[in-house]
mmCIF file of C-alpha atoms and ligand atoms in Angstrom:
data_model
loop_
_atom_site.group_PDB
_atom_site.id
_atom_site.type_symbol
_atom_site.label_atom_id
_atom_site.label_comp_id
_atom_site.label_asym_id
_atom_site.label_seq_id
_atom_site.Cartn_x
_atom_site.Cartn_y
_atom_site.Cartn_z
ATOM 1 C CA MET A 1 51.524 -18.875 50.256
ATOM 2 C CA TYR A 2 50.578 -15.276 50.635
ATOM 3 C CA GLU A 3 51.539 -13.579 53.857
ATOM 4 C CA GLU A 4 50.416 -10.077 54.684
ATOM 5 C CA LEU A 5 53.139 -7.642 53.601
ATOM 6 C CA LYS A 6 54.079 -4.737 55.810
ATOM 7 C CA GLU A 7 53.222 -1.407 54.208
ATOM 8 C CA ILE A 8 55.815 1.372 54.533
ATOM 9 C CA LYS A 9 54.067 4.326 56.149
ATOM 10 C CA ASN A 10 55.687 7.812 56.439
ATOM 11 C CA LEU A 11 57.743 7.138 53.345
ATOM 12 C CA ASN A 12 60.962 9.096 52.892
ATOM 13 C CA PRO A 13 61.465 8.887 49.092
ATOM 14 C CA LYS A 14 65.200 9.703 49.094
ATOM 15 C CA LYS A 15 65.961 7.127 51.784
ATOM 16 C CA PHE A 16 63.720 4.583 50.051
ATOM 17 C CA ILE A 17 65.629 5.084 46.774
ATOM 18 C CA GLU A 18 69.006 4.601 48.466
ATOM 19 C CA GLU A 19 67.849 1.497 50.312
ATOM 20 C CA LYS A 20 66.224 -0.133 47.299
ATOM 21 C CA ALA A 21 69.121 0.662 44.947
ATOM 22 C CA LYS A 22 71.483 -0.943 47.471
ATOM 23 C CA GLU A 23 69.236 -3.972 47.876
ATOM 24 C CA ILE A 24 69.089 -4.481 44.087
ATOM 25 C CA SER A 25 72.816 -4.033 43.721
ATOM 26 C CA ASP A 26 73.548 -6.468 46.626
ATOM 27 C CA ILE A 27 71.255 -9.160 45.238
ATOM 28 C CA VAL A 28 72.243 -8.908 41.571
ATOM 29 C CA GLY A 29 75.952 -8.540 42.401
ATOM 30 C CA ASP A 30 77.947 -8.343 39.185
ATOM 31 C CA GLY A 31 75.179 -10.128 37.262
ATOM 32 C CA VAL A 32 72.650 -8.787 34.829
ATOM 33 C CA ALA A 33 68.999 -7.864 35.421
ATOM 34 C CA ILE A 34 66.276 -6.970 33.008
ATOM 35 C CA ASN A 35 62.999 -5.148 33.285
ATOM 36 C CA ALA A 36 60.083 -4.234 31.119
ATOM 37 C CA LEU A 37 58.972 -0.645 30.826
ATOM 38 C CA SER A 38 55.363 0.130 29.959
ATOM 39 C CA GLY A 39 55.610 3.832 30.767
ATOM 40 C CA GLY A 40 53.356 3.594 33.801
ATOM 41 C CA VAL A 41 54.621 5.153 36.994
ATOM 42 C CA ASP A 42 55.417 1.728 38.540
ATOM 43 C CA SER A 43 57.555 0.321 35.732
ATOM 44 C CA SER A 44 59.152 3.737 35.100
ATOM 45 C CA THR A 45 60.190 3.956 38.748
ATOM 46 C CA VAL A 46 61.631 0.454 38.644
ATOM 47 C CA THR A 47 63.503 1.303 35.440
ATOM 48 C CA MET A 48 65.133 4.292 37.134
ATOM 49 C CA LEU A 49 65.910 2.294 40.299
ATOM 50 C CA GLY A 50 67.462 -0.474 38.198
ATOM 51 C CA HIS A 51 69.486 2.030 36.203
ATOM 52 C CA ARG A 52 70.656 3.732 39.392
ATOM 53 C CA ALA A 53 71.627 0.433 41.028
ATOM 54 C CA LEU A 54 73.155 -1.383 38.058
ATOM 55 C CA GLY A 55 73.743 1.117 35.226
ATOM 56 C CA ASP A 56 74.102 -0.745 31.930
ATOM 57 C CA ARG A 57 73.799 -4.100 33.664
ATOM 58 C CA ASN A 58 70.073 -3.484 33.883
ATOM 59 C CA LYS A 59 68.550 -3.877 30.440
ATOM 60 C CA THR A 60 65.191 -2.255 29.879
ATOM 61 C CA TYR A 61 62.772 -3.423 27.203
ATOM 62 C CA PHE A 62 59.600 -1.811 25.983
ATOM 63 C CA ILE A 63 57.381 -4.633 24.745
ATOM 64 C CA GLU A 64 55.196 -3.401 21.902
ATOM 65 C CA ASN A 65 52.248 -5.723 22.535
ATOM 66 C CA GLY A 66 49.867 -3.960 20.156
ATOM 67 C CA LEU A 67 47.624 -3.164 23.129
ATOM 68 C CA MET A 68 49.044 0.219 24.142
ATOM 69 C CA ARG A 69 47.401 3.600 23.747
ATOM 70 C CA GLN A 70 47.825 6.041 20.860
ATOM 71 C CA ASN A 71 51.520 6.962 20.307
ATOM 72 C CA GLU A 72 52.423 5.526 23.728
ATOM 73 C CA PRO A 73 55.503 3.495 22.695
ATOM 74 C CA GLU A 74 57.183 6.430 20.888
ATOM 75 C CA GLN A 75 56.433 8.920 23.670
ATOM 76 C CA ILE A 76 57.778 6.708 26.457
ATOM 77 C CA VAL A 77 60.974 5.768 24.647
ATOM 78 C CA ALA A 78 61.627 9.472 23.933
ATOM 79 C CA ILE A 79 61.204 10.410 27.621
ATOM 80 C CA PHE A 80 63.755 7.828 28.764
ATOM 81 C CA GLN A 81 66.164 8.687 25.989
ATOM 82 C CA GLU A 82 66.099 12.230 27.352
ATOM 83 C CA LEU A 83 66.970 10.844 30.810
ATOM 84 C CA GLY A 84 69.901 8.885 29.392
ATOM 85 C CA VAL A 85 68.334 5.467 30.007
ATOM 86 C CA PRO A 86 68.537 3.237 26.913
ATOM 87 C CA ILE A 87 65.346 1.366 26.054
ATOM 88 C CA GLU A 88 65.059 -1.431 23.538
ATOM 89 C CA VAL A 89 61.691 -1.799 21.798
ATOM 90 C CA VAL A 90 60.602 -5.375 21.081
ATOM 91 C CA ASP A 91 57.823 -5.855 18.554
ATOM 92 C CA ALA A 92 55.648 -8.689 19.899
ATOM 93 C CA LYS A 93 52.275 -7.591 18.491
ATOM 94 C CA GLU A 94 51.694 -10.788 16.551
ATOM 95 C CA GLN A 95 52.447 -13.021 19.527
ATOM 96 C CA PHE A 96 49.979 -11.194 21.764
ATOM 97 C CA PHE A 97 47.178 -11.180 19.200
ATOM 98 C CA ALA A 98 47.768 -14.857 18.472
ATOM 99 C CA ALA A 99 47.455 -15.620 22.209
ATOM 100 C CA LEU A 100 44.286 -13.525 22.506
ATOM 101 C CA LYS A 101 42.630 -15.069 19.458
ATOM 102 C CA GLY A 102 39.263 -16.567 20.346
ATOM 103 C CA VAL A 103 39.647 -15.780 24.070
ATOM 104 C CA THR A 104 36.512 -14.233 25.559
ATOM 105 C CA ASP A 105 36.638 -15.030 29.282
ATOM 106 C CA PRO A 106 38.106 -12.095 31.288
ATOM 107 C CA GLU A 107 40.450 -14.149 33.462
ATOM 108 C CA GLN A 108 41.611 -16.232 30.504
ATOM 109 C CA LYS A 109 42.367 -13.009 28.669
ATOM 110 C CA ARG A 110 44.474 -11.784 31.568
ATOM 111 C CA GLU A 111 46.187 -15.168 31.685
ATOM 112 C CA ALA A 112 46.885 -15.069 27.930
ATOM 113 C CA VAL A 113 48.591 -11.673 28.270
ATOM 114 C CA THR A 114 50.514 -12.857 31.351
ATOM 115 C CA GLN A 115 51.788 -16.030 29.723
ATOM 116 C CA THR A 116 52.756 -14.325 26.470
ATOM 117 C CA PHE A 117 54.521 -11.566 28.334
ATOM 118 C CA TYR A 118 56.426 -13.552 30.961
ATOM 119 C CA LYS A 119 56.962 -16.884 29.305
ATOM 120 C CA ASP A 120 57.184 -16.323 25.573
ATOM 121 C CA VAL A 121 58.483 -12.781 25.156
ATOM 122 C CA PHE A 122 60.349 -12.278 28.413
ATOM 123 C CA GLY A 123 61.560 -15.846 28.742
ATOM 124 C CA LYS A 124 63.293 -15.411 25.379
ATOM 125 C CA LEU A 125 64.791 -12.038 26.329
ATOM 126 C CA VAL A 126 66.080 -13.430 29.615
ATOM 127 C CA ARG A 127 67.689 -16.403 27.892
ATOM 128 C CA GLU A 128 69.326 -14.136 25.328
ATOM 129 C CA SER A 129 70.533 -11.570 27.869
ATOM 130 C CA GLY A 130 71.762 -14.087 30.449
ATOM 131 C CA ALA A 131 69.826 -12.214 33.155
ATOM 132 C CA LYS A 132 68.951 -14.101 36.301
ATOM 133 C CA TYR A 133 66.717 -11.394 37.688
ATOM 134 C CA LEU A 134 63.660 -9.559 36.514
ATOM 135 C CA LEU A 135 62.961 -6.213 38.174
ATOM 136 C CA GLN A 136 59.259 -5.602 38.388
ATOM 137 C CA GLY A 137 56.943 -2.832 39.585
ATOM 138 C CA THR A 138 54.413 -4.859 41.565
ATOM 139 C CA ILE A 139 52.798 -2.662 44.223
ATOM 140 C CA LEU A 140 50.946 -3.631 47.390
ATOM 141 C CA THR A 141 47.484 -3.064 45.867
ATOM 142 C CA ASP A 142 48.249 -5.595 43.097
ATOM 143 C CA VAL A 143 49.135 -8.191 45.727
ATOM 144 C CA ASP A 144 46.062 -7.446 47.879
ATOM 145 C CA GLU A 145 43.620 -7.786 45.011
ATOM 146 C CA THR A 146 45.135 -10.925 43.577
ATOM 147 C CA ALA A 147 45.429 -12.626 46.976
ATOM 148 C CA ALA A 148 41.837 -11.681 47.749
ATOM 149 C CA GLY A 149 40.796 -13.366 44.505
ATOM 150 C CA ILE A 150 39.280 -10.169 43.076
ATOM 151 C CA LYS A 151 41.366 -9.938 39.956
ATOM 152 C CA ARG A 152 44.361 -11.827 38.681
ATOM 153 C CA GLN A 153 46.796 -8.920 38.390
ATOM 154 C CA HIS A 154 49.146 -9.885 35.620
ATOM 155 C CA ASN A 155 52.294 -9.326 37.670
ATOM 156 C CA VAL A 156 51.699 -11.204 40.924
ATOM 157 C CA PHE A 157 53.282 -14.631 41.332
ATOM 158 C CA GLU A 158 55.108 -15.493 44.522
ATOM 159 C CA GLN A 159 52.426 -14.061 46.768
ATOM 160 C CA ILE A 160 49.942 -16.537 45.330
ATOM 161 C CA GLY A 161 52.263 -19.516 45.372
ATOM 162 C CA ILE A 162 53.773 -19.424 41.862
ATOM 163 C CA ASP A 163 57.556 -19.812 41.815
ATOM 164 C CA PRO A 164 58.780 -17.703 38.870
ATOM 165 C CA GLN A 165 62.134 -19.499 38.868
ATOM 166 C CA GLU A 166 60.327 -22.770 38.246
ATOM 167 C CA ALA A 167 57.642 -21.342 35.955
ATOM 168 C CA PHE A 168 59.730 -18.970 33.840
ATOM 169 C CA GLY A 169 63.416 -19.558 34.657
ATOM 170 C CA TYR A 170 64.283 -16.349 36.507
ATOM 171 C CA LYS A 171 63.848 -14.640 39.887
ATOM 172 C CA ILE A 172 61.680 -11.581 40.314
ATOM 173 C CA LEU A 173 62.701 -8.571 42.405
ATOM 174 C CA GLU A 174 59.868 -6.270 43.453
ATOM 175 C CA PRO A 175 61.282 -3.118 45.052
ATOM 176 C CA LEU A 176 57.867 -1.373 45.229
ATOM 177 C CA VAL A 177 55.890 -4.169 46.828
ATOM 178 C CA GLN A 178 55.542 -2.430 50.197
ATOM 179 C CA ILE A 179 54.139 0.835 48.863
ATOM 180 C CA ARG A 180 51.022 1.917 47.012
ATOM 181 C CA LYS A 181 50.457 4.253 44.077
ATOM 182 C CA ASP A 182 50.677 7.451 46.133
ATOM 183 C CA GLY A 183 54.076 6.347 47.517
ATOM 184 C CA VAL A 184 55.354 5.330 44.074
ATOM 185 C CA ARG A 185 54.529 8.792 42.702
ATOM 186 C CA LYS A 186 56.674 10.413 45.410
ATOM 187 C CA VAL A 187 59.561 8.059 44.690
ATOM 188 C CA ALA A 188 59.222 8.660 40.925
ATOM 189 C CA GLU A 189 59.420 12.427 41.405
ATOM 190 C CA ALA A 190 62.441 12.073 43.684
ATOM 191 C CA LEU A 191 64.116 9.956 40.978
ATOM 192 C CA GLY A 192 63.879 12.888 38.543
ATOM 193 C CA LEU A 193 61.143 11.480 36.308
ATOM 194 C CA PRO A 194 59.035 14.154 34.548
ATOM 195 C CA GLU A 195 55.526 15.016 35.723
ATOM 196 C CA SER A 196 53.982 13.260 32.722
ATOM 197 C CA ILE A 197 55.333 10.077 34.314
ATOM 198 C CA TYR A 198 55.099 10.633 38.078
ATOM 199 C CA ASN A 199 51.548 11.902 37.737
ATOM 200 C CA ARG A 200 50.648 9.471 34.983
ATOM 201 C CA MET A 201 47.244 7.952 35.183
ATOM 202 C CA PRO A 202 47.368 4.228 35.970
ATOM 203 C CA PHE A 203 46.967 1.886 33.020
ATOM 204 C CA PRO A 204 46.480 -1.851 33.513
ATOM 205 C CA GLY A 205 49.026 -4.532 32.593
ATOM 206 C CA PRO A 206 46.677 -6.208 30.092
ATOM 207 C CA ALA A 207 46.416 -2.710 28.561
ATOM 208 C CA LEU A 208 43.570 -2.145 26.084
ATOM 209 C CA ALA A 209 42.692 -5.857 26.246
ATOM 210 C CA ALA A 210 41.185 -4.988 29.669
ATOM 211 C CA ARG A 211 38.955 -2.438 27.948
ATOM 212 C CA VAL A 212 37.510 -4.680 25.266
ATOM 213 C CA ILE A 213 34.768 -6.994 26.472
ATOM 214 C CA GLU A 214 34.949 -10.394 24.752
ATOM 215 C CA GLU A 215 37.586 -11.062 22.092
ATOM 216 C CA ALA A 216 40.444 -8.534 21.799
ATOM 217 C CA THR A 217 41.051 -8.643 18.047
ATOM 218 C CA PRO A 218 43.360 -6.061 16.420
ATOM 219 C CA GLU A 219 40.269 -4.333 14.979
ATOM 220 C CA ARG A 220 38.449 -4.134 18.329
ATOM 221 C CA ILE A 221 41.622 -2.976 20.100
ATOM 222 C CA GLU A 222 41.943 -0.198 17.512
ATOM 223 C CA ILE A 223 38.383 0.957 18.284
ATOM 224 C CA ALA A 224 39.175 0.962 22.015
ATOM 225 C CA ARG A 225 42.414 2.852 21.285
ATOM 226 C CA GLU A 226 40.602 5.611 19.392
ATOM 227 C CA ALA A 227 37.874 5.812 22.052
ATOM 228 C CA ASN A 228 40.378 6.001 24.915
ATOM 229 C CA TYR A 229 42.275 8.726 23.068
ATOM 230 C CA ILE A 230 39.146 10.868 22.758
ATOM 231 C CA VAL A 231 38.091 10.314 26.379
ATOM 232 C CA GLU A 232 41.602 11.171 27.602
ATOM 233 C CA GLU A 233 41.815 14.279 25.422
ATOM 234 C CA GLU A 234 38.436 15.649 26.499
ATOM 235 C CA LEU A 235 38.856 14.898 30.211
ATOM 236 C CA ALA A 236 42.404 16.317 30.225
ATOM 237 C CA LYS A 237 40.798 19.636 29.190
ATOM 238 C CA GLU A 238 38.430 19.438 32.166
ATOM 239 C CA ILE A 239 41.374 18.712 34.463
ATOM 240 C CA ALA A 240 43.369 21.655 33.059
ATOM 241 C CA LEU A 241 40.385 23.901 33.786
ATOM 242 C CA LYS A 242 40.369 22.441 37.338
ATOM 243 C CA HIS A 243 36.773 21.306 36.972
ATOM 244 C CA ILE A 244 37.697 17.788 38.104
ATOM 245 C CA ASN A 245 40.667 15.891 39.541
ATOM 246 C CA PRO A 246 40.034 12.219 38.767
ATOM 247 C CA PHE A 247 42.277 9.251 39.550
ATOM 248 C CA GLN A 248 41.647 7.454 36.260
ATOM 249 C CA TYR A 249 39.381 7.537 33.218
ATOM 250 C CA MET A 250 38.807 5.239 30.293
ATOM 251 C CA ALA A 251 36.614 3.999 27.465
ATOM 252 C CA ILE A 252 35.357 0.432 27.271
ATOM 253 C CA LEU A 253 34.164 -1.293 24.128
ATOM 254 C CA HIS A 254 31.153 -3.463 24.876
ATOM 255 C CA LYS A 255 30.329 -6.790 23.350
ATOM 256 C CA ASP A 256 26.642 -6.171 22.733
ATOM 257 C CA ARG A 257 25.544 -4.174 19.741
ATOM 258 C CA VAL A 258 22.530 -1.902 19.732
ATOM 259 C CA THR A 259 20.370 -0.485 16.989
ATOM 260 C CA GLY A 260 21.259 2.991 15.859
ATOM 261 C CA MET A 261 20.923 4.892 12.619
ATOM 262 C CA ARG A 262 23.341 6.523 10.293
ATOM 263 C CA ASP A 263 22.733 8.258 6.965
ATOM 264 C CA GLY A 264 19.020 7.461 7.269
ATOM 265 C CA LYS A 265 19.724 3.737 7.583
ATOM 266 C CA ARG A 266 19.579 1.266 10.445
ATOM 267 C CA ASP A 267 23.051 0.658 11.895
ATOM 268 C CA PHE A 268 23.424 -2.192 14.396
ATOM 269 C CA GLY A 269 26.385 -0.522 16.006
ATOM 270 C CA LEU A 270 28.887 -0.459 18.847
ATOM 271 C CA GLN A 271 28.517 0.744 22.421
ATOM 272 C CA ILE A 272 31.223 2.557 24.339
ATOM 273 C CA GLU A 273 31.091 2.966 28.104
ATOM 274 C CA VAL A 274 32.988 5.891 29.626
ATOM 275 C CA ARG A 275 34.295 5.558 33.181
ATOM 276 C CA CYS A 276 35.935 8.303 35.229
ATOM 277 C CA TRP A 277 36.951 7.589 38.822
ATOM 278 C CA ASP A 278 37.726 9.565 41.937
ATOM 279 C CA SER A 279 39.966 7.491 44.176
ATOM 280 C CA ILE A 280 42.922 7.769 46.532
ATOM 281 C CA ASP A 281 44.552 4.364 46.145
ATOM 282 C CA ALA A 282 42.302 2.366 43.756
ATOM 283 C CA ARG A 283 40.982 0.202 46.579
ATOM 284 C CA THR A 284 37.656 2.011 46.484
ATOM 285 C CA ALA A 285 36.425 4.538 43.929
ATOM 286 C CA THR A 286 33.435 6.721 43.125
ATOM 287 C CA PRO A 287 32.381 8.074 39.733
ATOM 288 C CA THR A 288 33.674 11.590 39.076
ATOM 289 C CA ASP A 289 31.057 14.323 38.747
ATOM 290 C CA VAL A 290 31.961 15.116 35.134
ATOM 291 C CA SER A 291 29.785 17.941 33.780
ATOM 292 C CA TYR A 292 26.988 17.186 31.359
ATOM 293 C CA GLU A 293 28.687 19.422 28.775
ATOM 294 C CA ALA A 294 31.928 17.441 28.950
ATOM 295 C CA ARG A 295 30.122 14.099 28.771
ATOM 296 C CA LYS A 296 28.118 15.401 25.798
ATOM 297 C CA ARG A 297 31.314 16.466 24.009
ATOM 298 C CA ILE A 298 32.782 13.014 24.572
ATOM 299 C CA ALA A 299 29.640 11.306 23.261
ATOM 300 C CA ASP A 300 29.545 13.566 20.191
ATOM 301 C CA ARG A 301 33.163 12.864 19.353
ATOM 302 C CA LEU A 302 32.921 9.117 19.988
ATOM 303 C CA THR A 303 29.888 8.758 17.713
ATOM 304 C CA LYS A 304 31.391 10.971 14.998
ATOM 305 C CA GLU A 305 35.045 9.924 15.079
ATOM 306 C CA VAL A 306 35.058 6.240 16.016
ATOM 307 C CA PRO A 307 33.691 4.046 13.212
ATOM 308 C CA GLY A 308 30.539 2.112 14.093
ATOM 309 C CA VAL A 309 29.825 3.684 17.503
ATOM 310 C CA VAL A 310 26.118 4.478 17.971
ATOM 311 C CA SER A 311 25.788 4.449 21.768
ATOM 312 C CA VAL A 312 27.772 6.037 24.612
ATOM 313 C CA THR A 313 27.069 5.507 28.320
ATOM 314 C CA TYR A 314 28.641 6.987 31.459
ATOM 315 C CA ASN A 315 29.188 4.660 34.423
ATOM 316 C CA LEU A 316 27.696 5.717 37.772
ATOM 317 C CA ALA A 317 28.403 2.611 39.865
ATOM 318 C CA GLU A 318 30.987 2.728 42.662
ATOM 319 C CA LYS A 319 33.888 0.387 43.423
ATOM 320 C CA PRO A 320 32.842 -1.882 45.125
ATOM 321 C CA PRO A 321 30.823 -3.597 43.757
ATOM 322 C CA SER A 322 32.315 -2.425 40.419
ATOM 323 C CA THR A 323 36.011 -2.594 39.755
ATOM 324 C CA MET A 324 37.706 0.253 37.904
ATOM 325 C CA GLU A 325 38.524 -1.669 34.741
ATOM 326 C CA ALA A 326 35.780 -3.668 33.043
ATOM 327 C CA ILE A 327 37.827 -6.879 32.938
HETATM 328 P P1 XMP B 401 40.494 -2.606 39.270
HETATM 329 O O1 XMP B 401 39.920 -2.785 37.900
HETATM 330 O O2 XMP B 401 40.992 -3.895 39.875
HETATM 331 O O3 XMP B 401 41.765 -1.701 39.089
HETATM 332 O O4 XMP B 401 39.559 -1.876 40.209
HETATM 333 C C1 XMP B 401 42.454 -1.090 40.146
HETATM 334 C C2 XMP B 401 43.622 -0.373 39.551
HETATM 335 O O5 XMP B 401 44.572 -1.322 39.053
HETATM 336 C C3 XMP B 401 44.749 -1.183 37.661
HETATM 337 N N1 XMP B 401 44.855 -2.539 37.107
HETATM 338 C C4 XMP B 401 46.021 -3.163 36.885
HETATM 339 N N2 XMP B 401 47.287 -2.756 37.066
HETATM 340 N N3 XMP B 401 48.052 -4.837 36.262
HETATM 341 C C5 XMP B 401 48.297 -3.592 36.731
HETATM 342 O O6 XMP B 401 49.465 -3.225 36.869
HETATM 343 C C6 XMP B 401 46.825 -5.326 36.057
HETATM 344 O O7 XMP B 401 46.637 -6.454 35.626
HETATM 345 C C7 XMP B 401 45.753 -4.427 36.390
HETATM 346 N N4 XMP B 401 44.396 -4.555 36.341
HETATM 347 C C8 XMP B 401 43.880 -3.373 36.796
HETATM 348 C C9 XMP B 401 43.542 -0.430 37.160
HETATM 349 O O8 XMP B 401 43.803 0.272 35.960
HETATM 350 C C10 XMP B 401 43.258 0.483 38.346
HETATM 351 O O9 XMP B 401 44.108 1.596 38.364
#
């Protein structure tokens, strides 16, 4: 079962990279490893470490699960192409939506994404590639929260007593499991990743499914995608003007509808909640003091540009007792 992992303090990114690349290369030997890239700083760092340690013997896949943000798959693949790391895109949208169909409970939703990802999609890729190892970007915060029973992070297995070899047919290597987000960013920069990656805002494994309360249908995911795009665009302007420096921000599509009006008629419409967090390491967080003007601009755009939205709220609760994502 879960034992407390030792966190690496006073991280030296260059030394860390050398050590981890050697570790990966020693374990995998002349075999093949695979990893999945989502474009987040964790999986991007692992992709670069795997490439450095194994070259072409590490195969990187971008799983198009239908739950990513606007233009995300194209942008990420282009960045890695530029770095000379080949990425194969796997279209698994239908599988993910089939697994999420009718699922409303938050933990069951996370489990549906986990199972589809690791067992169905990845299991098949592993079998086809002959890989015995999966490189994965689990960080210490993921382990802490899962072990504490707060949230089932989609990428934590061994620490909670699940043997991936038995469950999925491959071993999992987790080179980042002793560091947290701040450490990963330093390692990512030292690996030569661009700022859009090493400073990338965190995005959860279950992706937009974590931002849709109740069933994550393709239609509801699309609404969350448009809403997240607007929130990101507007808050990025505030960040560029140095008005705020948040850790993470997002839009959440609520389950309940509320009465609104449009074109002089009653419209029983959708509610979007906007969250923007100040945090160091995601363990605790406080709502960012986003100006009224910026929040108003977001609300105006969400109600005008996202079909069916009649209500926009801004979260003021702290973590804890909140968590950063709504699911
Ligand atoms: P919560 O919602 O637990 O989120 O306060 C803390 C941080 O973790 C991210 N998050 C995840 N990251 N897999 C991940 O890799 C997940 O399943 C997952 N769930 C939440 C969240 O976006 C925030 O940065």
